[in-house]
Structures are given as C-alpha cells and as structure tokens.
Coordinates of C-alpha atoms in Angstrom, one line a residue:
Chain A
M1 CA 96.3 99.3 107.0
F2 CA 96.9 98.1 110.6
A3 CA 96.8 101.7 111.8
A4 CA 93.4 102.3 110.2
T5 CA 92.1 99.1 111.9
R6 CA 93.4 100.4 115.2
V7 CA 91.7 103.8 114.8
L8 CA 88.5 102.0 113.9
R9 CA 88.7 99.8 117.0
Q10 CA 89.4 102.9 119.2
A11 CA 86.5 104.7 117.7
A12 CA 84.2 101.6 118.3
A13 CA 85.4 101.5 121.9
H14 CA 84.6 105.1 122.4
A15 CA 81.2 104.7 120.8
E16 CA 80.3 101.8 123.1
R17 CA 77.4 102.6 125.4
V18 CA 78.0 102.4 129.1
P19 CA 74.9 101.2 130.9
S20 CA 73.8 102.8 134.1
I21 CA 73.9 99.5 135.8
K22 CA 77.6 98.7 136.4
F23 CA 79.1 95.8 138.3
I24 CA 80.7 97.3 141.3
G25 CA 82.2 94.1 142.7
R26 CA 81.4 91.9 145.6
R27 CA 79.3 93.8 148.3
T28 CA 80.9 94.3 151.7
I29 CA 79.5 95.4 155.0
P30 CA 80.7 99.0 155.6
T31 CA 83.5 99.1 158.1
S32 CA 81.9 101.9 160.1
V33 CA 78.1 101.9 160.6
D34 CA 76.4 104.6 162.6
H35 CA 73.9 102.9 164.9
T36 CA 72.5 106.1 166.3
P37 CA 68.7 105.7 166.3
K38 CA 67.2 107.3 163.2
P39 CA 63.5 107.4 162.1
H40 CA 62.3 104.4 160.2
P41 CA 62.2 105.3 156.4
A42 CA 58.5 104.3 156.3
S43 CA 57.6 106.2 159.5
P44 CA 54.7 108.6 158.6
T45 CA 56.1 111.3 161.0
H46 CA 59.7 110.9 159.9
S47 CA 60.7 111.4 163.5
L48 CA 61.3 109.4 166.6
P49 CA 59.3 110.1 169.8
A50 CA 60.8 112.7 172.1
N51 CA 61.4 110.1 174.8
W52 CA 63.3 107.7 172.5
G53 CA 66.3 106.2 174.1
S54 CA 65.3 107.5 177.6
S55 CA 63.8 104.2 178.5
P56 CA 64.7 103.2 182.1
S57 CA 65.6 99.7 180.9
F58 CA 69.0 98.2 181.5
S59 CA 69.4 97.6 177.8
A60 CA 68.8 101.2 177.0
Y61 CA 71.2 102.2 179.8
R62 CA 73.9 100.0 178.2
Q63 CA 73.6 101.9 174.9
H64 CA 75.0 105.0 176.7
A65 CA 76.9 103.5 179.6
Q66 CA 80.6 104.1 179.9
Q67 CA 83.1 101.6 181.3
H68 CA 86.6 102.4 180.1
G69 CA 84.8 103.9 177.1
P70 CA 81.4 103.2 175.6
L71 CA 80.3 99.6 176.3
R72 CA 79.1 98.9 172.8
K73 CA 81.9 100.8 171.0
T74 CA 83.6 98.8 168.3
I75 CA 87.3 98.1 169.0
R76 CA 89.3 100.2 166.6
P77 CA 93.0 99.6 166.1
D78 CA 93.5 103.3 165.3
V79 CA 92.3 104.4 168.8
D80 CA 94.7 104.3 171.8
G81 CA 93.8 103.5 175.3
I82 CA 91.8 100.8 177.0
G83 CA 89.6 99.0 174.5
G84 CA 91.6 100.6 171.7
S85 CA 93.0 97.3 170.6
P86 CA 91.8 93.7 170.7
G87 CA 93.2 91.3 173.2
A88 CA 94.8 89.2 170.5
A89 CA 96.9 92.2 169.5
L90 CA 98.5 92.5 173.0
G91 CA 100.7 89.4 172.5
S92 CA 101.1 86.2 174.4
V93 CA 100.0 86.0 177.9
N94 CA 102.7 83.4 178.7
P95 CA 105.7 84.6 180.8
P96 CA 109.0 85.4 179.1
Q97 CA 111.6 82.6 178.7
G98 CA 113.0 81.5 182.1
L99 CA 110.3 83.2 184.2
Y100 CA 107.4 81.5 185.8
F101 CA 104.2 82.8 187.3
D102 CA 103.5 81.7 190.8
R103 CA 99.9 80.8 191.4
N104 CA 100.1 82.5 194.8
D105 CA 100.8 85.8 193.1
L106 CA 97.4 85.7 191.6
P107 CA 94.3 87.1 193.4
A108 CA 92.9 84.8 196.0
R109 CA 90.0 83.5 193.8
F110 CA 92.5 82.0 191.3
R111 CA 94.7 80.2 193.9
R112 CA 94.3 76.5 194.7
Q113 CA 91.4 76.0 196.9
P114 CA 91.8 73.7 199.9
L115 CA 90.0 70.4 199.6
T116 CA 87.0 69.9 201.7
E117 CA 86.7 66.8 203.9
A118 CA 84.0 65.5 201.7
E119 CA 86.2 65.7 198.6
I120 CA 89.1 64.0 200.4
E121 CA 86.8 61.3 201.6
A122 CA 85.4 60.8 198.1
I123 CA 88.9 60.5 196.6
E124 CA 90.1 58.0 199.1
S125 CA 87.0 55.9 198.9
G126 CA 87.6 55.6 195.1
C127 CA 84.3 57.4 194.5
G128 CA 82.6 54.2 195.6
F129 CA 79.5 55.8 197.1
A130 CA 76.2 56.9 195.7
Chain B
M1 CA 98.3 63.6 205.9
L2 CA 97.2 65.9 203.1
S3 CA 100.1 64.9 200.8
Q4 CA 99.2 61.2 201.4
R5 CA 95.6 61.9 200.5
L6 CA 96.7 63.9 197.4
I7 CA 98.7 60.9 196.3
G8 CA 95.6 58.8 196.8
R9 CA 93.6 61.2 194.6
A10 CA 96.3 61.0 191.8
A11 CA 96.1 57.2 192.1
V12 CA 92.3 57.3 191.7
R13 CA 92.7 59.5 188.6
S14 CA 95.4 57.2 187.0
A15 CA 93.4 54.1 187.9
F16 CA 90.5 55.4 185.8
K17 CA 92.6 56.7 182.9
P18 CA 93.5 53.6 180.9
S19 CA 90.2 52.0 181.1
G20 CA 88.7 54.3 178.4
L21 CA 85.3 54.1 180.1
P22 CA 83.2 57.2 180.2
V23 CA 83.7 59.1 183.4
V24 CA 80.6 59.3 185.4
V25 CA 80.7 62.0 188.0
S26 CA 78.5 61.7 191.0
P27 CA 76.2 64.7 191.3
R28 CA 77.6 65.3 194.7
L29 CA 81.0 65.9 193.3
R30 CA 80.1 67.9 190.2
R31 CA 81.8 71.3 190.3
T32 CA 79.6 73.7 188.5
Y33 CA 81.1 77.1 187.7
A34 CA 78.1 78.4 185.7
T35 CA 74.6 77.2 185.3
E36 CA 73.5 76.1 181.8
S37 CA 71.6 79.0 180.3
E38 CA 68.3 78.4 178.5
E39 CA 68.4 81.9 177.1
K40 CA 68.0 82.1 173.3
D41 CA 69.9 84.5 171.1
L42 CA 66.6 85.5 169.5
V43 CA 63.0 84.9 170.5
I44 CA 60.5 85.7 167.8
I45 CA 56.8 86.3 168.6
G46 CA 54.8 85.4 165.6
G47 CA 55.3 82.6 163.0
G48 CA 53.9 84.5 160.0
V49 CA 56.0 85.5 157.0
A50 CA 58.0 88.0 159.0
G51 CA 58.5 85.7 162.0
Y52 CA 59.3 82.4 160.2
V53 CA 61.7 84.0 157.7
A54 CA 63.5 85.8 160.6
A55 CA 63.6 82.4 162.4
I56 CA 65.1 80.6 159.4
K57 CA 67.6 83.4 158.7
A58 CA 68.7 83.5 162.3
G59 CA 69.1 79.7 162.4
Q60 CA 71.3 80.0 159.3
E61 CA 73.4 82.6 161.0
G62 CA 74.0 80.3 163.9
L63 CA 71.8 81.9 166.4
K64 CA 69.8 80.0 169.0
V65 CA 66.2 80.8 168.1
A66 CA 62.7 80.2 169.4
C67 CA 59.6 81.1 167.4
I68 CA 56.3 81.4 169.1
E69 CA 53.1 81.0 167.1
K70 CA 49.6 80.6 168.4
R71 CA 47.7 79.7 165.2
G72 CA 48.8 76.1 165.3
T73 CA 50.3 76.4 161.8
L74 CA 53.1 78.6 160.6
G75 CA 52.9 81.1 157.8
G76 CA 50.5 83.6 159.4
T77 CA 47.8 85.4 157.5
C78 CA 49.5 85.1 154.1
L79 CA 49.8 81.3 154.0
N80 CA 46.8 80.4 156.0
V81 CA 44.0 82.9 155.1
G82 CA 45.5 85.4 152.8
C83 CA 47.8 85.5 149.7
I84 CA 48.1 81.7 149.2
P85 CA 44.5 80.5 149.6
S86 CA 43.2 83.5 147.6
K87 CA 45.6 82.7 144.8
S88 CA 44.4 79.2 144.6
L89 CA 40.8 80.4 144.3
L90 CA 41.8 83.1 141.8
N91 CA 43.6 80.6 139.6
N92 CA 41.0 77.9 139.7
S93 CA 38.0 80.3 139.3
H94 CA 39.8 81.9 136.3
L95 CA 40.1 78.4 134.7
Y96 CA 36.5 77.7 135.4
H97 CA 35.4 81.1 133.9
Q98 CA 37.7 80.6 130.9
I99 CA 36.4 77.1 130.2
L100 CA 32.9 78.4 130.5
H101 CA 33.2 81.7 128.5
D102 CA 36.5 81.8 126.7
S103 CA 37.1 78.5 125.0
K104 CA 34.7 78.2 122.1
H105 CA 36.4 80.9 120.0
R106 CA 39.8 79.3 120.8
G107 CA 38.5 76.1 119.1
I108 CA 37.8 74.2 122.3
E109 CA 34.2 72.9 122.7
V110 CA 33.4 71.5 126.0
G111 CA 30.3 69.8 127.3
D112 CA 28.5 70.4 130.5
V113 CA 30.8 72.4 132.8
K114 CA 29.9 72.2 136.5
L115 CA 31.4 73.9 139.5
N116 CA 32.3 71.7 142.4
L117 CA 32.9 74.3 145.1
A118 CA 33.8 71.8 147.8
Q119 CA 36.6 70.4 145.6
L120 CA 37.7 74.0 144.7
M121 CA 38.1 74.6 148.5
K122 CA 39.8 71.3 149.0
A123 CA 42.4 72.2 146.3
K124 CA 43.0 75.5 148.2
E125 CA 43.4 73.7 151.5
Q126 CA 45.9 71.2 150.0
S127 CA 48.1 74.1 148.8
V128 CA 47.9 75.8 152.2
S129 CA 48.7 72.6 154.2
G130 CA 51.5 71.7 151.9
L131 CA 53.1 75.1 152.3
T132 CA 52.6 75.5 156.1
K133 CA 54.1 72.0 156.7
G134 CA 57.0 72.9 154.4
V135 CA 57.7 76.0 156.6
E136 CA 57.6 73.8 159.7
F137 CA 60.2 71.5 158.2
L138 CA 62.4 74.5 157.3
L139 CA 62.3 75.7 160.9
K140 CA 63.3 72.2 162.1
K141 CA 66.1 72.0 159.5
N142 CA 67.5 75.3 160.7
G143 CA 67.4 74.4 164.4
V144 CA 64.6 76.7 165.4
E145 CA 62.6 75.8 168.5
Y146 CA 58.9 76.2 167.4
I147 CA 56.7 76.9 170.4
K148 CA 52.9 76.6 169.8
G149 CA 51.2 79.1 172.0
A150 CA 50.5 82.7 172.7
G151 CA 53.4 84.8 173.8
A152 CA 53.3 87.9 176.1
F153 CA 56.1 90.0 177.5
A154 CA 56.7 89.2 181.2
D155 CA 59.7 91.5 181.2
E156 CA 62.2 92.9 178.8
H157 CA 63.9 89.6 178.2
T158 CA 61.2 87.1 179.1
I159 CA 58.2 85.9 177.1
N160 CA 55.5 83.9 178.9
V161 CA 53.8 81.5 176.6
K162 CA 50.3 80.0 177.1
L163 CA 50.7 76.8 175.3
N164 CA 48.1 75.6 172.8
D165 CA 48.1 72.2 174.4
G166 CA 47.6 73.6 177.9
G167 CA 50.0 74.8 180.5
E168 CA 52.5 77.6 180.4
T169 CA 56.2 78.1 179.7
S170 CA 58.5 81.0 179.5
V171 CA 61.4 81.7 177.2
K172 CA 64.2 84.2 177.6
G173 CA 65.9 85.9 174.8
K174 CA 69.0 88.2 174.4
N175 CA 67.1 89.7 171.5
I176 CA 63.3 89.7 171.0
L177 CA 61.5 90.2 167.7
I178 CA 57.8 91.3 167.5
A179 CA 56.3 89.9 164.3
T180 CA 52.7 89.6 165.3
G181 CA 51.2 90.8 162.0
S182 CA 47.8 92.4 161.4
E183 CA 44.1 91.6 161.5
V184 CA 41.1 92.7 159.5
T185 CA 39.8 96.2 160.3
P186 CA 36.2 95.8 161.3
F187 CA 33.4 98.0 159.9
P188 CA 31.8 100.0 162.7
G189 CA 28.2 98.8 163.3
L190 CA 28.4 95.7 161.1
E191 CA 29.7 92.8 163.0
I192 CA 31.7 90.2 161.1
D193 CA 30.2 86.7 161.5
E194 CA 32.1 85.1 158.6
K195 CA 28.8 83.7 157.2
R196 CA 26.8 86.7 155.9
V197 CA 29.1 89.6 156.9
I198 CA 32.5 88.3 156.1
S199 CA 36.2 89.4 156.1
S200 CA 38.8 88.1 153.7
T201 CA 39.0 85.0 155.9
G202 CA 35.3 84.2 155.3
A203 CA 35.6 85.1 151.7
I204 CA 37.9 82.2 151.0
A205 CA 35.7 79.7 152.7
L206 CA 32.1 80.4 151.6
E207 CA 30.1 77.2 151.4
K208 CA 28.0 78.3 148.4
V209 CA 28.2 80.9 145.7
P210 CA 26.1 83.9 146.9
E211 CA 23.6 85.2 144.5
K212 CA 24.4 88.9 145.3
M213 CA 27.6 90.0 147.0
L214 CA 28.5 93.4 148.2
V215 CA 32.1 94.3 148.8
I216 CA 32.9 97.3 151.0
G217 CA 36.3 98.5 149.9
G218 CA 37.7 98.5 146.3
G219 CA 41.3 97.8 147.3
I220 CA 43.4 94.8 146.3
I221 CA 41.7 92.3 148.7
G222 CA 38.2 93.5 147.8
L223 CA 38.8 93.3 144.0
E224 CA 40.5 89.9 144.1
M225 CA 37.6 88.4 146.1
A226 CA 35.1 90.2 143.9
S227 CA 36.8 88.6 140.9
V228 CA 36.6 85.1 142.4
W229 CA 32.9 85.2 143.3
S230 CA 31.9 87.0 140.2
R231 CA 33.6 84.4 138.1
L232 CA 31.8 81.7 140.0
G233 CA 28.5 83.3 139.3
A234 CA 27.7 85.9 142.0
Q235 CA 26.4 89.3 141.1
V236 CA 29.1 91.5 142.7
T237 CA 29.0 95.2 143.6
V238 CA 32.1 97.0 144.9
I239 CA 31.6 100.1 147.0
E240 CA 34.6 102.4 147.3
F241 CA 34.8 105.6 149.2
L242 CA 37.5 107.1 146.9
D243 CA 37.0 108.0 143.3
Q244 CA 39.4 105.3 142.1
I245 CA 39.7 101.7 142.9
G246 CA 43.0 99.8 143.6
G247 CA 44.0 101.5 146.8
P248 CA 47.0 103.7 147.5
G249 CA 49.9 103.6 145.1
M250 CA 48.0 102.4 142.0
D251 CA 48.5 104.8 139.1
L252 CA 45.3 106.6 138.3
E253 CA 45.4 105.8 134.6
V254 CA 46.0 102.1 135.5
A255 CA 43.2 102.2 138.0
K256 CA 40.7 103.6 135.5
S257 CA 41.8 101.1 132.9
I258 CA 41.4 98.0 135.2
Q259 CA 38.0 99.3 136.4
K260 CA 36.8 99.3 132.9
I261 CA 38.1 95.8 132.3
L262 CA 36.6 94.4 135.5
K263 CA 33.3 96.2 134.7
K264 CA 33.3 94.4 131.4
Q265 CA 33.8 91.1 133.3
G266 CA 30.6 91.8 135.2
I267 CA 31.6 93.5 138.4
N268 CA 29.6 96.6 139.3
F269 CA 31.3 99.6 140.9
K270 CA 30.1 102.4 143.1
T271 CA 33.1 104.7 143.6
G272 CA 33.0 107.9 145.5
T273 CA 30.4 106.2 147.8
K274 CA 30.4 105.8 151.5
V275 CA 28.6 103.1 153.5
V276 CA 26.6 104.8 156.2
S277 CA 25.2 101.8 158.0
G278 CA 24.5 98.1 157.7
D279 CA 21.7 95.9 158.8
K280 CA 21.8 92.1 158.9
T281 CA 18.6 91.3 160.7
G282 CA 16.6 90.5 157.6
E283 CA 17.0 87.7 155.0
T284 CA 19.5 89.8 153.2
V285 CA 22.1 92.2 154.5
K286 CA 21.2 95.8 153.8
L287 CA 23.7 98.6 153.4
E288 CA 22.7 102.2 153.5
V289 CA 25.1 104.0 151.2
D290 CA 25.5 107.6 150.1
S291 CA 27.7 109.6 147.8
A292 CA 31.0 110.5 149.6
K293 CA 30.0 114.1 149.4
G294 CA 26.5 113.3 150.6
G295 CA 23.0 113.8 149.0
K296 CA 22.5 110.6 147.1
P297 CA 21.3 108.0 149.7
E298 CA 20.6 104.5 148.4
T299 CA 20.0 101.0 149.9
L300 CA 21.9 98.1 148.6
E301 CA 21.1 94.4 149.4
G302 CA 23.3 91.3 149.3
D303 CA 23.3 87.8 150.5
V304 CA 26.8 88.3 151.6
V305 CA 28.8 91.5 152.5
L306 CA 32.5 91.4 152.4
V307 CA 34.2 93.9 154.6
A308 CA 37.6 94.8 152.9
I309 CA 38.4 98.2 154.2
G310 CA 41.9 97.4 155.3
R311 CA 43.9 95.7 158.0
R312 CA 45.3 97.0 161.3
P313 CA 48.4 96.0 163.4
Y314 CA 47.8 93.1 165.8
T315 CA 49.3 93.4 169.3
E316 CA 46.4 92.0 171.4
G317 CA 47.6 90.1 174.5
L318 CA 51.2 90.8 173.7
G319 CA 51.8 92.6 177.0
L320 CA 53.5 95.7 175.5
E321 CA 52.3 97.6 178.5
N322 CA 54.4 95.4 180.8
I323 CA 57.5 96.7 179.2
G324 CA 56.3 100.2 178.4
L325 CA 56.4 100.0 174.6
E326 CA 54.3 102.5 172.8
K327 CA 52.3 102.4 169.6
D328 CA 51.4 105.2 167.3
E329 CA 47.8 106.5 166.7
R330 CA 47.2 103.7 164.2
G331 CA 48.4 100.9 166.6
R332 CA 51.8 100.4 164.9
V333 CA 54.8 99.6 167.1
I334 CA 57.2 102.5 166.8
I335 CA 60.6 101.5 165.6
D336 CA 63.8 103.2 164.3
S337 CA 65.6 102.6 161.1
E338 CA 67.2 99.4 162.5
Y339 CA 63.8 98.0 163.6
R340 CA 64.7 98.7 167.2
T341 CA 61.9 99.7 169.6
K342 CA 62.9 102.2 172.3
I343 CA 64.2 99.1 174.2
P344 CA 67.0 98.4 171.7
H345 CA 67.2 94.6 172.0
I346 CA 63.4 94.4 171.2
R347 CA 62.9 94.8 167.5
C348 CA 59.8 94.7 165.3
V349 CA 59.1 93.9 161.7
G350 CA 56.2 93.2 159.3
D351 CA 52.6 94.4 159.3
V352 CA 52.6 95.3 163.0
T353 CA 54.9 98.3 162.3
F354 CA 55.5 101.0 159.6
G355 CA 55.3 100.4 155.9
P356 CA 52.9 98.7 153.5
M357 CA 51.2 95.5 154.8
L358 CA 52.7 93.2 152.2
A359 CA 54.2 89.7 152.8
H360 CA 57.3 90.4 150.7
K361 CA 58.0 93.6 152.5
A362 CA 57.8 91.7 155.8
E363 CA 60.1 89.0 154.4
E364 CA 62.7 91.6 153.4
E365 CA 62.5 93.2 156.8
A366 CA 62.9 89.8 158.5
V367 CA 66.2 89.1 156.7
A368 CA 67.4 92.7 157.4
V369 CA 66.6 92.6 161.1
V370 CA 68.5 89.4 161.6
E371 CA 71.4 90.9 159.7
Y372 CA 71.3 94.0 162.0
I373 CA 71.4 91.7 165.0
K374 CA 74.2 89.5 163.7
K375 CA 76.2 91.8 161.5
G376 CA 75.1 95.3 162.4
Y377 CA 74.0 96.0 158.8
G378 CA 70.9 95.3 156.8
H379 CA 69.1 96.6 153.7
V380 CA 65.5 97.2 152.7
N381 CA 64.6 99.8 150.0
Y382 CA 61.2 101.1 150.8
G383 CA 61.0 103.0 147.6
C384 CA 61.3 99.7 145.7
I385 CA 58.6 97.4 147.0
P386 CA 56.3 96.0 144.3
S387 CA 52.6 95.6 144.6
V388 CA 50.5 93.1 142.7
M389 CA 46.7 92.7 142.3
Y390 CA 46.0 89.2 141.1
T391 CA 42.8 89.9 139.1
F392 CA 42.7 89.0 135.4
P393 CA 44.5 90.7 133.9
E394 CA 46.9 91.2 136.8
V395 CA 47.9 94.7 137.9
A396 CA 51.4 95.3 139.2
W397 CA 53.5 98.4 140.0
V398 CA 56.7 99.5 141.6
G399 CA 58.1 102.9 142.4
Q400 CA 56.2 106.1 142.0
S401 CA 52.9 106.8 140.2
E402 CA 52.2 109.7 137.9
Q403 CA 50.0 111.4 140.5
E404 CA 52.6 111.0 143.2
L405 CA 55.3 112.7 141.0
K406 CA 52.9 115.4 140.0
K407 CA 52.1 116.1 143.7
A408 CA 55.8 116.2 144.6
G409 CA 56.5 118.5 141.6
V410 CA 59.0 116.1 140.1
P411 CA 59.3 116.3 136.3
Y412 CA 58.9 113.0 134.5
R413 CA 58.6 111.3 131.1
V414 CA 56.2 108.5 130.3
G415 CA 56.4 105.7 127.8
T416 CA 53.6 103.1 127.3
F417 CA 53.2 99.9 125.3
P418 CA 49.9 98.1 124.9
F419 CA 49.7 94.3 125.0
S420 CA 47.4 94.5 121.9
A421 CA 50.7 95.2 120.0
N422 CA 52.6 92.3 121.6
S423 CA 52.9 89.2 119.6
R424 CA 52.7 86.7 122.5
A425 CA 49.7 88.4 123.9
K426 CA 48.1 88.3 120.5
T427 CA 48.7 84.5 120.1
N428 CA 47.3 84.0 123.6
L429 CA 44.3 86.1 122.8
D430 CA 44.9 88.0 126.0
T431 CA 45.6 91.5 124.8
E432 CA 44.1 93.7 127.5
G433 CA 46.4 96.0 129.3
M434 CA 49.7 97.8 128.9
V435 CA 53.1 98.6 130.3
K436 CA 53.7 102.1 131.5
M437 CA 57.1 103.3 132.4
I438 CA 57.9 106.6 134.1
A439 CA 61.5 108.0 134.0
D440 CA 63.4 111.2 134.9
P441 CA 63.5 113.4 131.8
E442 CA 67.0 114.5 132.4
T443 CA 68.8 111.4 133.6
D444 CA 66.5 108.8 132.1
R445 CA 66.5 107.0 135.5
I446 CA 63.4 104.9 136.0
L447 CA 61.0 106.3 138.6
G448 CA 58.1 103.9 138.4
V449 CA 56.7 101.0 136.4
H450 CA 53.0 100.2 136.1
I451 CA 51.6 97.2 134.3
I452 CA 48.1 95.8 133.6
G453 CA 48.3 92.5 131.7
P454 CA 48.6 88.8 131.8
N455 CA 51.4 87.8 134.2
A456 CA 52.0 91.4 135.3
G457 CA 52.9 90.1 138.7
E458 CA 55.8 88.2 137.3
M459 CA 56.9 90.9 134.9
I460 CA 57.1 93.5 137.6
A461 CA 60.2 91.7 139.0
E462 CA 62.2 93.1 136.0
G463 CA 61.0 96.6 136.8
T464 CA 61.8 96.2 140.5
L465 CA 65.3 95.0 139.7
A466 CA 65.8 97.9 137.3
L467 CA 64.6 100.4 139.9
E468 CA 66.7 98.9 142.7
Y469 CA 69.8 99.1 140.5
G470 CA 69.0 102.6 139.4
A471 CA 68.7 101.6 135.7
S472 CA 67.7 104.0 132.9
S473 CA 64.9 103.2 130.5
E474 CA 67.6 103.0 127.8
D475 CA 69.3 100.2 129.8
I476 CA 66.1 98.1 129.5
A477 CA 65.5 99.2 126.0
R478 CA 68.9 98.0 124.9
T479 CA 68.7 94.7 126.8
C480 CA 67.7 91.7 124.6
H481 CA 64.3 90.2 125.4
A482 CA 63.3 86.8 124.0
H483 CA 60.8 86.6 121.2
P484 CA 57.9 86.0 121.3
T485 CA 57.3 86.9 125.0
L486 CA 55.1 89.2 127.0
A487 CA 58.3 90.6 128.4
E488 CA 58.9 92.2 125.0
A489 CA 56.1 94.7 125.9
F490 CA 58.3 95.7 128.9
K491 CA 61.2 96.3 126.6
E492 CA 59.1 98.2 124.1
A493 CA 57.6 100.4 126.9
A494 CA 61.2 101.2 127.9
M495 CA 62.0 102.1 124.2
A496 CA 58.9 104.3 124.1
T497 CA 60.2 106.1 127.3
H498 CA 63.7 106.5 126.0
S499 CA 62.9 107.1 122.3
K500 CA 60.2 105.2 120.3
A501 CA 58.7 101.8 120.4
I502 CA 59.2 99.6 117.3
H503 CA 55.9 97.8 117.2
F504 CA 53.5 100.6 118.1

C-alpha cells in the first residue's frame, strides 16, 4: 500500500514540468569583468573607430599606463608582487613589541617642522590677536 | 628658549581644553594641507530622462553629482514636450471621442458635448508641471546639485555653464555623462514655425482644431498626433514614404491591421508616397507629393502640416570639438559597450547615442552607466526593449518581428489570439486587435510578442519579462492568468504558439 503510494509520488515528481524560467538565486556582480573597450551592442557598424583608445588625453593614457603594474588593474590576492595584495593584508604597520620608530628615521617631510617665529609669537600671546 | 616657548604652547592648549568652547582658529594660523575640492564625482549634461535618472541613481550610490539642464525644467523632451503631454491629449481626446461617438450603444445618452480645447491643454500642462516638479524634488532628495544653464566642455574635466539667470560658472567632474537627448529632424525646404508647419512640440499646443491636417511621417509620433486631432475633429491625412506605417520594428501584419483600424476611425493614409516640396506662402500649406517610385504627382493642402519624420541627436553648443570627441554620420556620439567615449571618463547615454530613441531605453542606460562607474558592471538588453504606440487601440511589441526573422533566415512558429474571442474585451465592447507571439520552433523560446489592442502598452510588460528571462511560450501558457482579463488573450496566444488556444 505505502510502496504503491511512494511509486505514485515518484512518478508524479518525474512528470512535473520544469519551466524554462528557473530561480538562479541572488544575482551578484561577476568577480572578473573585462573592461576592454568593445563595440556598443546597438552600434550600427558593430565596430569601434580605428583611433579608439589612442586619444592623447591623460585619462586615456591612464588606461594603459604602468606603474608597478597597470594603474587600473584590480588587486588580486592570487597575484604576487607589488599591488598583488591589498594593504590591509600586509599586517599591522605598528612596530613589534619593545621596538619604537624614531621620527628622525623618517624622510625629512615627515619629521617635526621647526616652529616659525610667527607661530611662537602666536602661542605665547594666547592667540590674542586678529 | 624654545623649550620654554613649547611649554607655553602646551599651556595655551590645556587652557582651552576644559572650556568646551568651539575652537576658532585664526585664518593666519590655519594649516591647510590640501585645498577643499569642488570636483564632483559625476557631472551630467542634460536633465532629461537619461540625465535625471542617472543623477538620482548616482546620488543613491553616494556619488557627488551635478546635473546641468538648460530648459528650466527637468524631464527633457519626454516630460515637457513628448511622451507625457501627448499621453494627456491622447487620453482626453479618446474620452471626448468616445462620449461623442461610442456611448449611445453602451446605454449612455449624453446631451450637448462640447470641446474646451483650452481646458484640454490646461489639463496637459498640469500633468507636465506636476511631474517635472516631482523630478526636481527627487534630485534634491538624493543630494544632486541642479544647475540651470547650458553646459559646454571647456576641457576633459571641466564644463562651463552659461546660467539661465545670467552669468557663468564652471563645474569639474571626475566622470562626465553626456545626456543631451535629441531634437526634431527638420524637413528640408519647409521651415517649422510651430503655427502652421509644426513639429511634435507644436502639435501638442495648437490653439484651435485645424480643419485639415497633413502629417509627414507615419511613425509612432505622427500616428499618435494624427489620432488626437482626428478625434477632435480635424480631417487628417498621413503621408508615409514606406509602404507600411508604424516605423521600424512594427510587425508587418500588425502594421496592416492597425492601418485598417485607424482608417476606419477616419484617418486617411498615403503610403509609398514622398513629399517633394512644400509651400506655406498661401492661406493653406501646400505639399507636392509623388509616389515613392515617382510618376504620380499630386498636391495636398492643409491648414497645418505636422513634420514627424524622426528625431536626430542633439549636441549643439556642447563643445565636443574642444575635447576632440567624434560623432558618427548621423550625429550620434560614438561609445563602447560600457557607454565610454574614446575619453574613458566621459560617457554618453540616451537619444544622443546609439539605439532606439525611447525614454525607457534611456532610463535603463542611465542606471547601467552609473553602475559601470560605481561598480564596474551594468546591464541593458537591447534585444528586449518594448515599443508602444498609444493610439486606440494601442500597439505594442518587443523582440523580433516576422519580417526580421524571415530576413535573418531564422525559423519560427507563430501563435495568435484575437481580442474578439476574449471575454473582458467583449464585455468592454473593445474587441479590435490581437496578440501575436513568435517562438523558436525547436526550443519554444519566445522571440517576439506583438499586440494590437486595448491596454497593449501595459500587456507588453509580460512579454518583455518573458523575453528577458528566456521563457518558452509553454511557460506563459501554463501560468495562471486571472479571469476575466485582457491578459488572458496573452496566455491564449501563448497556448496557440505552444499547442492550441482554448477559446479560439
């Protein structure tokens, strides 16, 4: 009796029509998108002009420029070398326990700047001037 | 000396700390490491459907946006002088015509019915002003800076704006979007004065119903305006160069059918006819016409001539030459698949570039282009953009027509269902038209849907969704549709394509 019901259920399941429209889950942006210029789908010529991308503009230059790798290249964790991993993945920038960075070891532009006479004057006067 | 002075500085700091008062720094002492940038993330030239939708979307995505529009109101051609005002006139002229000619047999007897054209126009203006103000509110709500003026490229990142209120300003953008739309294509030798020789802009603002109206161009705009003025009492003749009306994309069977229906409503057609020249020096405007092949010259006269031969991209005064951007032979800005011009941070969408000149296509592109800027990924399916002609009955289609498939050598199967067999259409006494579905004979995938009928413009959304999702006609046929509805005709057409309709 039960076996017969099970067989009927299985038969019904097999007979069920599968629509062409299927839910494929929440849509996501593809992880790798090729941004190489391609003709617009509605372009009547289905091609890009011969001089496309050869614009003398700085923006166009940036598309192709290299500086430790392509400027606009997405950081990919599977690629070694400079730009191969995001800054956050490089660990803490703080010195190890017991060690201290000396400000004077830094390049000159990061060192303490000497106060100007005007600043000293301003501080001593309690900022009491216009 | 220095150490004493440093102690003094610390004392100054600590003296200020507990007070909790705001610290006011003298300008002389402000240390500025970087100047505050006025540069926007996105500057949009044009506040039409493409421009304002992109502005709202970009605002929602957290970009700093400026939208430049010179018209004085947002919404572009569509809201101000196109889709929206024409729909107001189409709807109200249909009501007028129906009350006048189609009420008695429905059991409604009315007395003296009069047309108040000024009030008809006022109703139209109210819809327009309500919607344009609504768009302005949405820009404000989404933090978009709305600049009223005419924008022109000064360089690749700077737009100079001649303000409508006088004066000039400039705005810089990391990204710039050209969304300047389109304008009416003029007819050579017949100057548009918007009084006797009119464009679609003049056709929605006539001060009196013309006795005789000639329409050059039997496309969607021409036929909609022909319908309005014919319903209001004008004797209308449509002159079309091609052998079919409706413009590109309309299925030939549908085009023939709607021509018959409109002819029955009183519109005259001269298809396969070219306009050779025009003369508006006399009391009436005269058009010299001839058969498209030649040999049948004729003179037509009208109080008003509507030029509706199409639209062309609008880039006047935009300064494209200042940045070396090129247009194609039809004046369209050339772009790639991500809407980039050859200067990649300058993108372009809407009527001013490739694709059909439709507001909803521009809207789709506007969202996609902002997504490309912000997320690097966007989506517009150019094979799935619906078209609607708001005559009565309406005509709507999406996907491919029979003649396009024939030309491409693609096999297909057709299923149709007439509204005369649909219960709701019967009860409404609006039974003209049909639903025609075209599917792949092997996979049953829908290739195109073509509808003539009441509310076809609403019904085409179901076909568009089906086409976008790659549905089969069986998917639609097996989907339950409420009874009694016009939409059942859609289901029955799918049944006819897949196997057989029940009610026909």
